[in-house]
Coordinates of C-alpha atoms and ligand atoms in Angstrom, one line a residue:
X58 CA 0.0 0.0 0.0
X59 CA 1.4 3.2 -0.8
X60 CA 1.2 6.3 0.9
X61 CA 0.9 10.1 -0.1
X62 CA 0.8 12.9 2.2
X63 CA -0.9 15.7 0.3
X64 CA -1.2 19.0 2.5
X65 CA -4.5 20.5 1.5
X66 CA -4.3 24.4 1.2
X67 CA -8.3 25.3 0.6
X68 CA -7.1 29.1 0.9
X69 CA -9.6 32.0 0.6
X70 CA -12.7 33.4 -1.4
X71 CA -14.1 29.9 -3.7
X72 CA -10.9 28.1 -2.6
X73 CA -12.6 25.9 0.1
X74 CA -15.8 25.0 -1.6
X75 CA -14.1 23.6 -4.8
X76 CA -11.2 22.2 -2.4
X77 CA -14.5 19.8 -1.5
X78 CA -15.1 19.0 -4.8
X79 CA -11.0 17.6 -5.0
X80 CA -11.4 15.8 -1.9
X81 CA -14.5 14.0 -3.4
X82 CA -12.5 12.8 -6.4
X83 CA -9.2 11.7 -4.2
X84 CA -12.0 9.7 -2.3
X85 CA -13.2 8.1 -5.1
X86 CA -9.6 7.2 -6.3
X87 CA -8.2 6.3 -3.4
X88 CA -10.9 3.7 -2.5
X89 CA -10.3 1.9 -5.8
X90 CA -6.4 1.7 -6.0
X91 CA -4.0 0.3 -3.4
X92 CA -3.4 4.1 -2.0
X93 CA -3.3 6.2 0.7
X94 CA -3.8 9.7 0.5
X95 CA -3.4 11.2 3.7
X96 CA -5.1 14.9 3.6
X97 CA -3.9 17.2 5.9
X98 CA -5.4 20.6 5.8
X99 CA -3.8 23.6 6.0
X100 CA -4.2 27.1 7.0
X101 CA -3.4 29.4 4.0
X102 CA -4.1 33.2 2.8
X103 CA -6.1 35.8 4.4
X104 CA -8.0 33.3 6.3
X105 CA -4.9 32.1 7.9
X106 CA -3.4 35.6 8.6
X107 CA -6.9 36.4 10.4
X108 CA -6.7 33.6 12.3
X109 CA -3.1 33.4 13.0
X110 CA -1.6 36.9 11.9
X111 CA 0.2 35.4 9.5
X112 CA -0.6 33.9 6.0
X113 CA 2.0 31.2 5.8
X114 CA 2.4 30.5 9.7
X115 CA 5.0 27.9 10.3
X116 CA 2.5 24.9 11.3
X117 CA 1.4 25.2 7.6
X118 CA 5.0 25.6 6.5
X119 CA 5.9 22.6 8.2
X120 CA 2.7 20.8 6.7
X121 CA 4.2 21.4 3.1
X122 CA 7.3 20.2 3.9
X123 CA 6.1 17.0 5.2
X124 CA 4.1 16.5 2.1
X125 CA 4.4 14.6 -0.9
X126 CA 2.7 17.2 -2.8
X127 CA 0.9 19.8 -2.2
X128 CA -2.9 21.0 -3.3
X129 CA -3.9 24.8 -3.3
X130 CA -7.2 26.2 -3.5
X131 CA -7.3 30.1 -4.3
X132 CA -5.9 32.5 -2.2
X133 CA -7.1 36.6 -2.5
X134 CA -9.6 39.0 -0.9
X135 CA -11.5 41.8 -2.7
X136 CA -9.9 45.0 -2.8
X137 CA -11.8 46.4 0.4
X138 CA -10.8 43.7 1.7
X139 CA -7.5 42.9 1.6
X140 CA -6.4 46.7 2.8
X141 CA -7.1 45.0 6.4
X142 CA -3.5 43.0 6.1
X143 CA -0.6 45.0 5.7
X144 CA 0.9 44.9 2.4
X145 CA 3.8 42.3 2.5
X146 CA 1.8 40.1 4.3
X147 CA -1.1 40.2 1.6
X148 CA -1.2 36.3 0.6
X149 CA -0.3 37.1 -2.9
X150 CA 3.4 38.8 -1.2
X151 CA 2.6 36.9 2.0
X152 CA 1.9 33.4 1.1
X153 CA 2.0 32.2 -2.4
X154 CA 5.4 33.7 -3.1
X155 CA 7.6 32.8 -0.4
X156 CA 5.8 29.0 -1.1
X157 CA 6.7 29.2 -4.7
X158 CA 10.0 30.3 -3.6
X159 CA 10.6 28.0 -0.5
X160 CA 10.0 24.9 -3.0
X161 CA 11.4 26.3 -6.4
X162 CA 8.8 25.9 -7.8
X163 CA 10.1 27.2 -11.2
X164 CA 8.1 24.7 -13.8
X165 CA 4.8 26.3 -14.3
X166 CA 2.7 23.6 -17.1
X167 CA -0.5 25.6 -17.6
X168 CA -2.4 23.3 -20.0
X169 CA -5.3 25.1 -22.6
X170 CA -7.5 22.3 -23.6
X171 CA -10.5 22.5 -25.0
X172 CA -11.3 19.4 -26.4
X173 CA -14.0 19.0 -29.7
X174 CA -17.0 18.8 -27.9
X175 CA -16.1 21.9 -25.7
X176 CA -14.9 23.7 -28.2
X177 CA -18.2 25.9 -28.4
X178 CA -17.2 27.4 -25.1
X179 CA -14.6 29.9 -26.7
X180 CA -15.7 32.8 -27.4
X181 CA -13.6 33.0 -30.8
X182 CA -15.8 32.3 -34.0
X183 CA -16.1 28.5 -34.8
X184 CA -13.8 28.6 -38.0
X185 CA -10.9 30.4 -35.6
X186 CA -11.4 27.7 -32.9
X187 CA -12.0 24.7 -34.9
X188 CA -12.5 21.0 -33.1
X189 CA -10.7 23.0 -29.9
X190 CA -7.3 24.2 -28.6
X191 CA -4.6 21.9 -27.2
X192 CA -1.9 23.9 -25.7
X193 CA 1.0 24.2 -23.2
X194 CA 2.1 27.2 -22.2
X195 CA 5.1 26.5 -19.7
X196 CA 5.7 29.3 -17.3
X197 CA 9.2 30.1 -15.2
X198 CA 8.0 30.9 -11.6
X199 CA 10.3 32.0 -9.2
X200 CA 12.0 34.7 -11.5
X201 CA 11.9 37.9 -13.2
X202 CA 10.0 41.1 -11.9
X203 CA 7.9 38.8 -9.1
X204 CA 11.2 38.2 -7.4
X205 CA 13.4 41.0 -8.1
X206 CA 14.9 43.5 -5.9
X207 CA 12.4 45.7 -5.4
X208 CA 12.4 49.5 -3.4
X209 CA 9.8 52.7 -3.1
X210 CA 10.2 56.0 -2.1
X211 CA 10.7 59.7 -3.1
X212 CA 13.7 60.5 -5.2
X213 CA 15.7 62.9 -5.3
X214 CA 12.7 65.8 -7.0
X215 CA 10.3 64.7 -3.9
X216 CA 8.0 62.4 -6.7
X217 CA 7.4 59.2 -5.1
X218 CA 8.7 56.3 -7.1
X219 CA 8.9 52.8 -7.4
X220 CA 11.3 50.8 -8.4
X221 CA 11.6 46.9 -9.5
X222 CA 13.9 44.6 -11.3
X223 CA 13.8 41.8 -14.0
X224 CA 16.9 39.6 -13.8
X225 CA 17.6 35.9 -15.0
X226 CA 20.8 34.7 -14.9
X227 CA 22.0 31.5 -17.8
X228 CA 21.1 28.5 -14.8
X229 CA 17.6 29.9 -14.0
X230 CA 17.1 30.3 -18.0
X231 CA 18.4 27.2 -19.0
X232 CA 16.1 25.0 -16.6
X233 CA 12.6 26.3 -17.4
X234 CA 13.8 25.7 -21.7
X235 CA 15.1 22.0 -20.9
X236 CA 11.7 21.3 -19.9
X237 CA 10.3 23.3 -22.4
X238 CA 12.4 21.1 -25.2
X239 CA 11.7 17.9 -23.0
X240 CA 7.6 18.6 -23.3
X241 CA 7.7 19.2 -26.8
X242 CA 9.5 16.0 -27.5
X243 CA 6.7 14.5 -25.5
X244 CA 3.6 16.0 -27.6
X245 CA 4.2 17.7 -31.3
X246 CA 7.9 18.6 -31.6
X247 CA 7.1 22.3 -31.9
X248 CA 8.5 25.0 -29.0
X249 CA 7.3 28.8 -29.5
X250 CA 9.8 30.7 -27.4
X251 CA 8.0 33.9 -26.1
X252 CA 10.4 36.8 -25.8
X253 CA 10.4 40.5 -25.8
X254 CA 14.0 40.7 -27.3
X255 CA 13.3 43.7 -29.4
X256 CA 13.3 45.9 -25.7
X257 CA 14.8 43.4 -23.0
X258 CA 18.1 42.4 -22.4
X259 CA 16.6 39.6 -20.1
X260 CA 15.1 38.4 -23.3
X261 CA 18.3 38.7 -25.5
X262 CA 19.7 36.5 -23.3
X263 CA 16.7 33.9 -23.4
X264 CA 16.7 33.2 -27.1
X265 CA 20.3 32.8 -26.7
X266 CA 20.0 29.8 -24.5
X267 CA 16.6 28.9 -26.1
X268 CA 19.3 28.6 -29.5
X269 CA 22.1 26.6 -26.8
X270 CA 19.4 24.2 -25.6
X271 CA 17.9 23.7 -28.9
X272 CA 21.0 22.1 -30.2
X273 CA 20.7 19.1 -28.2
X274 CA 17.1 18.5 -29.1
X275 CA 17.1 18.6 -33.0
X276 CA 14.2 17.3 -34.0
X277 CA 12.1 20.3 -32.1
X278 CA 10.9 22.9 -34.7
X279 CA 11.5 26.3 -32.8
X280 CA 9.5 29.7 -33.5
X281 CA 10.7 32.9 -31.9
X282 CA 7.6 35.0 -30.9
X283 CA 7.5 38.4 -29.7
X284 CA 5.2 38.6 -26.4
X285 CA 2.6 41.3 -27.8
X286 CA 2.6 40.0 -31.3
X287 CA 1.7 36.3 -29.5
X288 CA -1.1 37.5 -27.9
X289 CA -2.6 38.6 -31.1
X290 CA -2.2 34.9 -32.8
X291 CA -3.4 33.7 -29.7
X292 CA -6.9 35.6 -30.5
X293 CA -6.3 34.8 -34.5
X294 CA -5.2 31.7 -35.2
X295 CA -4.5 29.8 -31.3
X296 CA -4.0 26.4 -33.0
X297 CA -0.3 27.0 -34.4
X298 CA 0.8 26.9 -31.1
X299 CA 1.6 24.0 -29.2
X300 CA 4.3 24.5 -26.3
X301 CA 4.5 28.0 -25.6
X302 CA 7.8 28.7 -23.1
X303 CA 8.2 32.0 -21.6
X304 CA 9.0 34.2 -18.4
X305 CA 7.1 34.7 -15.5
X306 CA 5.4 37.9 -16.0
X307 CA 4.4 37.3 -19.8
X308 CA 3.4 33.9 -18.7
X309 CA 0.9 35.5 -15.7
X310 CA -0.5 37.7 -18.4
X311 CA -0.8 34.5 -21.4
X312 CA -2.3 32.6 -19.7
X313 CA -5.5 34.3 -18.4
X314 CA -5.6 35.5 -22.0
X315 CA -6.1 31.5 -22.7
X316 CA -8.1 31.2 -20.6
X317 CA -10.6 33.8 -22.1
X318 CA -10.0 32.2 -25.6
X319 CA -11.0 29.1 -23.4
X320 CA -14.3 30.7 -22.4
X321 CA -13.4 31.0 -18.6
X322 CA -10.4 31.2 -16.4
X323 CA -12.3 27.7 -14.7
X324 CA -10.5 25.7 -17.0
X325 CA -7.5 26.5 -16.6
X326 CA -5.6 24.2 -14.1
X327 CA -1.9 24.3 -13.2
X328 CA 1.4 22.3 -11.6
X329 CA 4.1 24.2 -10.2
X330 CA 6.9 21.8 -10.1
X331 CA 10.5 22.5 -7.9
X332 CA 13.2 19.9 -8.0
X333 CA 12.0 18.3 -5.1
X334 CA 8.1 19.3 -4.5
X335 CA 5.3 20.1 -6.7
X336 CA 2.0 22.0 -5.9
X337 CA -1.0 21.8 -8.1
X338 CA -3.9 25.1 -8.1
X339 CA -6.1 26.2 -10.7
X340 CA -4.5 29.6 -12.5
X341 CA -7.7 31.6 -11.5
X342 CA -8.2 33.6 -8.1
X343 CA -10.8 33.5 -5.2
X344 CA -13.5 35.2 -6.9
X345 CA -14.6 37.1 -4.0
X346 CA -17.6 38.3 -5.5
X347 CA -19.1 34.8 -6.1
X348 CA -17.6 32.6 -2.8
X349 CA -19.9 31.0 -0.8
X350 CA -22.7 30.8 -3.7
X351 CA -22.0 27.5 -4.4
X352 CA -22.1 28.4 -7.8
X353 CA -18.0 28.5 -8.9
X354 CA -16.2 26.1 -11.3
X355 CA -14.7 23.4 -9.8
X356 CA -13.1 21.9 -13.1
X357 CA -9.7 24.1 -12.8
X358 CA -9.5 22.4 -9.5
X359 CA -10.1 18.8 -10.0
X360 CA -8.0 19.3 -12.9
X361 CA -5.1 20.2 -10.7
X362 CA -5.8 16.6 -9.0
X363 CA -5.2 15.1 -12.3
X364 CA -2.3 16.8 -13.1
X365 CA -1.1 15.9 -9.4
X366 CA -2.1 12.4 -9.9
X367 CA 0.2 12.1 -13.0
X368 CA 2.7 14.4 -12.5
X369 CA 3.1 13.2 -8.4
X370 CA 2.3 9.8 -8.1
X371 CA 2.5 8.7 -11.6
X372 CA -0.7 7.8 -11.6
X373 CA -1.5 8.0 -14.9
X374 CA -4.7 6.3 -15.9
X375 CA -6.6 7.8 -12.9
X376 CA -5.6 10.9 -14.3
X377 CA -6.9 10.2 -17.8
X378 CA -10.3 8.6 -16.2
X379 CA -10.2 11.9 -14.3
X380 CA -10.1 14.0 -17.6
X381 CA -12.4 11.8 -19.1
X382 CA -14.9 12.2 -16.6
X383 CA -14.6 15.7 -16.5
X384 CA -15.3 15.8 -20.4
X385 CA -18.5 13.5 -19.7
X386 CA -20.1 15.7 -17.6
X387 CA -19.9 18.5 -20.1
X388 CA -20.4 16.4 -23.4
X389 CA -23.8 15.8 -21.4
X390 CA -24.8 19.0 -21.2
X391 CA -24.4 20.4 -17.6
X392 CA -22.3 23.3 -16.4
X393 CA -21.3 26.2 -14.2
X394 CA -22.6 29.0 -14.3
X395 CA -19.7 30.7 -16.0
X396 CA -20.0 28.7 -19.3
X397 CA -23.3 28.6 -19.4
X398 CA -24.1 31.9 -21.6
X399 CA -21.9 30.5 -24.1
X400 CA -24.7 27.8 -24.8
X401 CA -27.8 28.2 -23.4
X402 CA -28.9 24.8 -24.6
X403 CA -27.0 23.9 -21.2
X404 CA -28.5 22.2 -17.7
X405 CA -26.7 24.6 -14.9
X406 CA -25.1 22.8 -11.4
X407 CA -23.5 24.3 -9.1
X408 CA -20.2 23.7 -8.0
X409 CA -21.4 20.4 -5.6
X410 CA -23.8 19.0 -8.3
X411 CA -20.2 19.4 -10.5
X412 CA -18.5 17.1 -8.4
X413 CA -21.0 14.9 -8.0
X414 CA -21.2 14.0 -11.9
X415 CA -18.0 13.8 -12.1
X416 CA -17.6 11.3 -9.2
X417 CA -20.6 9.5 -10.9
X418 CA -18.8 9.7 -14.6
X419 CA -15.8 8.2 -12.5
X420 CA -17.5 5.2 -10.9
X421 CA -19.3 4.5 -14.4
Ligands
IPM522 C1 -1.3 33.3 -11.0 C2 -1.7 34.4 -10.1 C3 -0.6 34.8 -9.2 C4 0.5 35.3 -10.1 C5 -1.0 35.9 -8.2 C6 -2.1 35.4 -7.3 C7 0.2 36.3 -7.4 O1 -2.2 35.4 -10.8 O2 -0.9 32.2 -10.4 O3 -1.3 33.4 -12.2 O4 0.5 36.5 -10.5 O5 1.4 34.5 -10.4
MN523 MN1 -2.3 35.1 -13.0

């Protein structure tokens, strides 16, 4: 019998309702394979710094480290909100960074999927989006602006100002493009390189090593793409692209674009791998406005669990049955409420009755 600890980081705003919905899966799972999963919740985010005064307190900290993977809800408050908690100990500054940092979590796989028969979902006309999308985009994390040196003040003519900076050196570079190369050797032999080479020095030096790395996988087709002219092919023609490989602030922006051309950030699910630890969270935030309504998408989420299933325990044909089952539920017509206008031939659940098909679609 094998054994996973998986620390269970529900987080703030929708993050604990459709943290239910990936317990309900890992139940299922778990009761059907010669597994363990031992969940250990954690406090996480503005909820944890109410409670605690801090949003990553050190039982939590010591909860990750224990695990063998972690699993993150949403973390954020609204606006109003979050001017309660001083500023560097916000959970965005407070929490998630200093956990992507603490783990190295540099690998960011952001899948776009939108198999054929969700492929009405996007909001791009049907000849644009065709039988659906199938796309990586593969983020670096734990570099760039997020986790530059950073200062405020007033200078020197009494203006306040602000300063941060974007710096990669050749190691933290080279890491995040093996595993691009390494992806697309897995799926369609195709790597778009996102850059910005035209302004940034920082991206200068990526193509270079994207060019270095390249040699030693030969059989990958590379296309250099300048970041603002990608997210116009992303709206005009998203199928060219395959694995997309970029830094981490063009990569924050990217992908929520997907995720629009998806029809809603709720499908966008996400693994943040280290050398040594992963965590899995959908890309979307706590959706303030709409927590407690029972009424969010849990799909981002559950499709974290897959990804954590494959990616963690190399569980891999749970994770397709998981993705399957996901599809099911939507081929037969049901959905959130955030797809819903897009097809208004659609049965709405909420974010319970979600899981609840999809554990049934499961157990089929
Ligand atoms: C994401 C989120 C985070 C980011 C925020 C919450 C700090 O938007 O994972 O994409 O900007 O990386
Ligand atoms: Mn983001």
């Amino acid at each position: 019998m094998t054994q996973y600890n998986i620390a269970l980081l529900a987080g703030d705003g929708i993050g604990p309702e459709i943290m239910v919905e990936a317990v309900k899966v890992l139940k299922v799972i778990e009761s059907r394979n010669d597994v363990v999963f031992n969940l250990m919740p954690v406090e996480f985010g503005a909820s944890a710094w109410f409670k605690t005064g801090s949003s990553f307190p050190q039982e939590s900290i010591d909860a990750c480290d224990k695990a063998d993977a972690i699993l993150k809800g949403t973390i954020g408050l609204s606006h109003e909100e979050s001017k309660k908690i001083p500023i560097d100990e916000q959970p965005e500054r407070g929490a998630l960074l200093p956990m992507r940092r603490r783990y190295d979590t540099y690998a960011n796989f952001r899948p776009v999927y939108l198999p054929t028969e969700l492929a009405h979902f996007s909001p791009l006309k049907p000849e644009i989006i065709g039988s659906g999308l199938d796309i990586l985009i593969i983020r670096e994390l734990v570099g760039g602006l997020y986790f530059g040196k950073k200062e405020a003040g007033v200078n020197e003519k009494g203006l306040r100002y602000a300063r941060e900076t974007l710096e990669y050196d050749e190691d933290q570079i080279k890491r995040i493009v093996e595993i691009a190369f390494q992806s697309a050797m897995k799926r369609k032999k195709k790597l778009h390189s996102i850059h910005k080479s035209n302004v940034l020095k920082s991206s200068v030096l990526w193509t270079e090593i994207v060019g270095e790395v390249g040699k030693d996988y030969p059989e990958v087709k590379v296309e250099h793409i300048l970041v603002d002219a990608a997210a116009t092919y992303l709206c005009l023609n998203p199928s060219q692209f395959d694995v997309m490989v970029m830094e981490n602030l063009f990569g924050d922006i990217l992908s929520d674009q997907a995720g629009g051309i998806l029809g809603s950030l709720g499908l966008m699910p996400s693994a943040c791998v280290g050398p040594e630890k992963a965590y899995y969270e959908p890309s979307h935030g706590s959706a303030p406005d709409i927590a407690g309504k029972n009424i969010a998408n849990p799909y981002a989420m559950i499709g974290s669990v897959a990804m954590m299933l494959e990616m963690s325990f190399g569980m891999d044909e749970e994770s397709a049955n998981l993705w399957a089952a996901m599809r099911t539920v939507f081929a037969d017509g049901y959905s959130t409420a955030d797809l819903s206008e897009a097809d208004s031939g659609i049965t709405l659940v909420s974010t319970a009755e979600f899981g609840d098909k999809v554990v049934e679609a499961l157990t089929k």
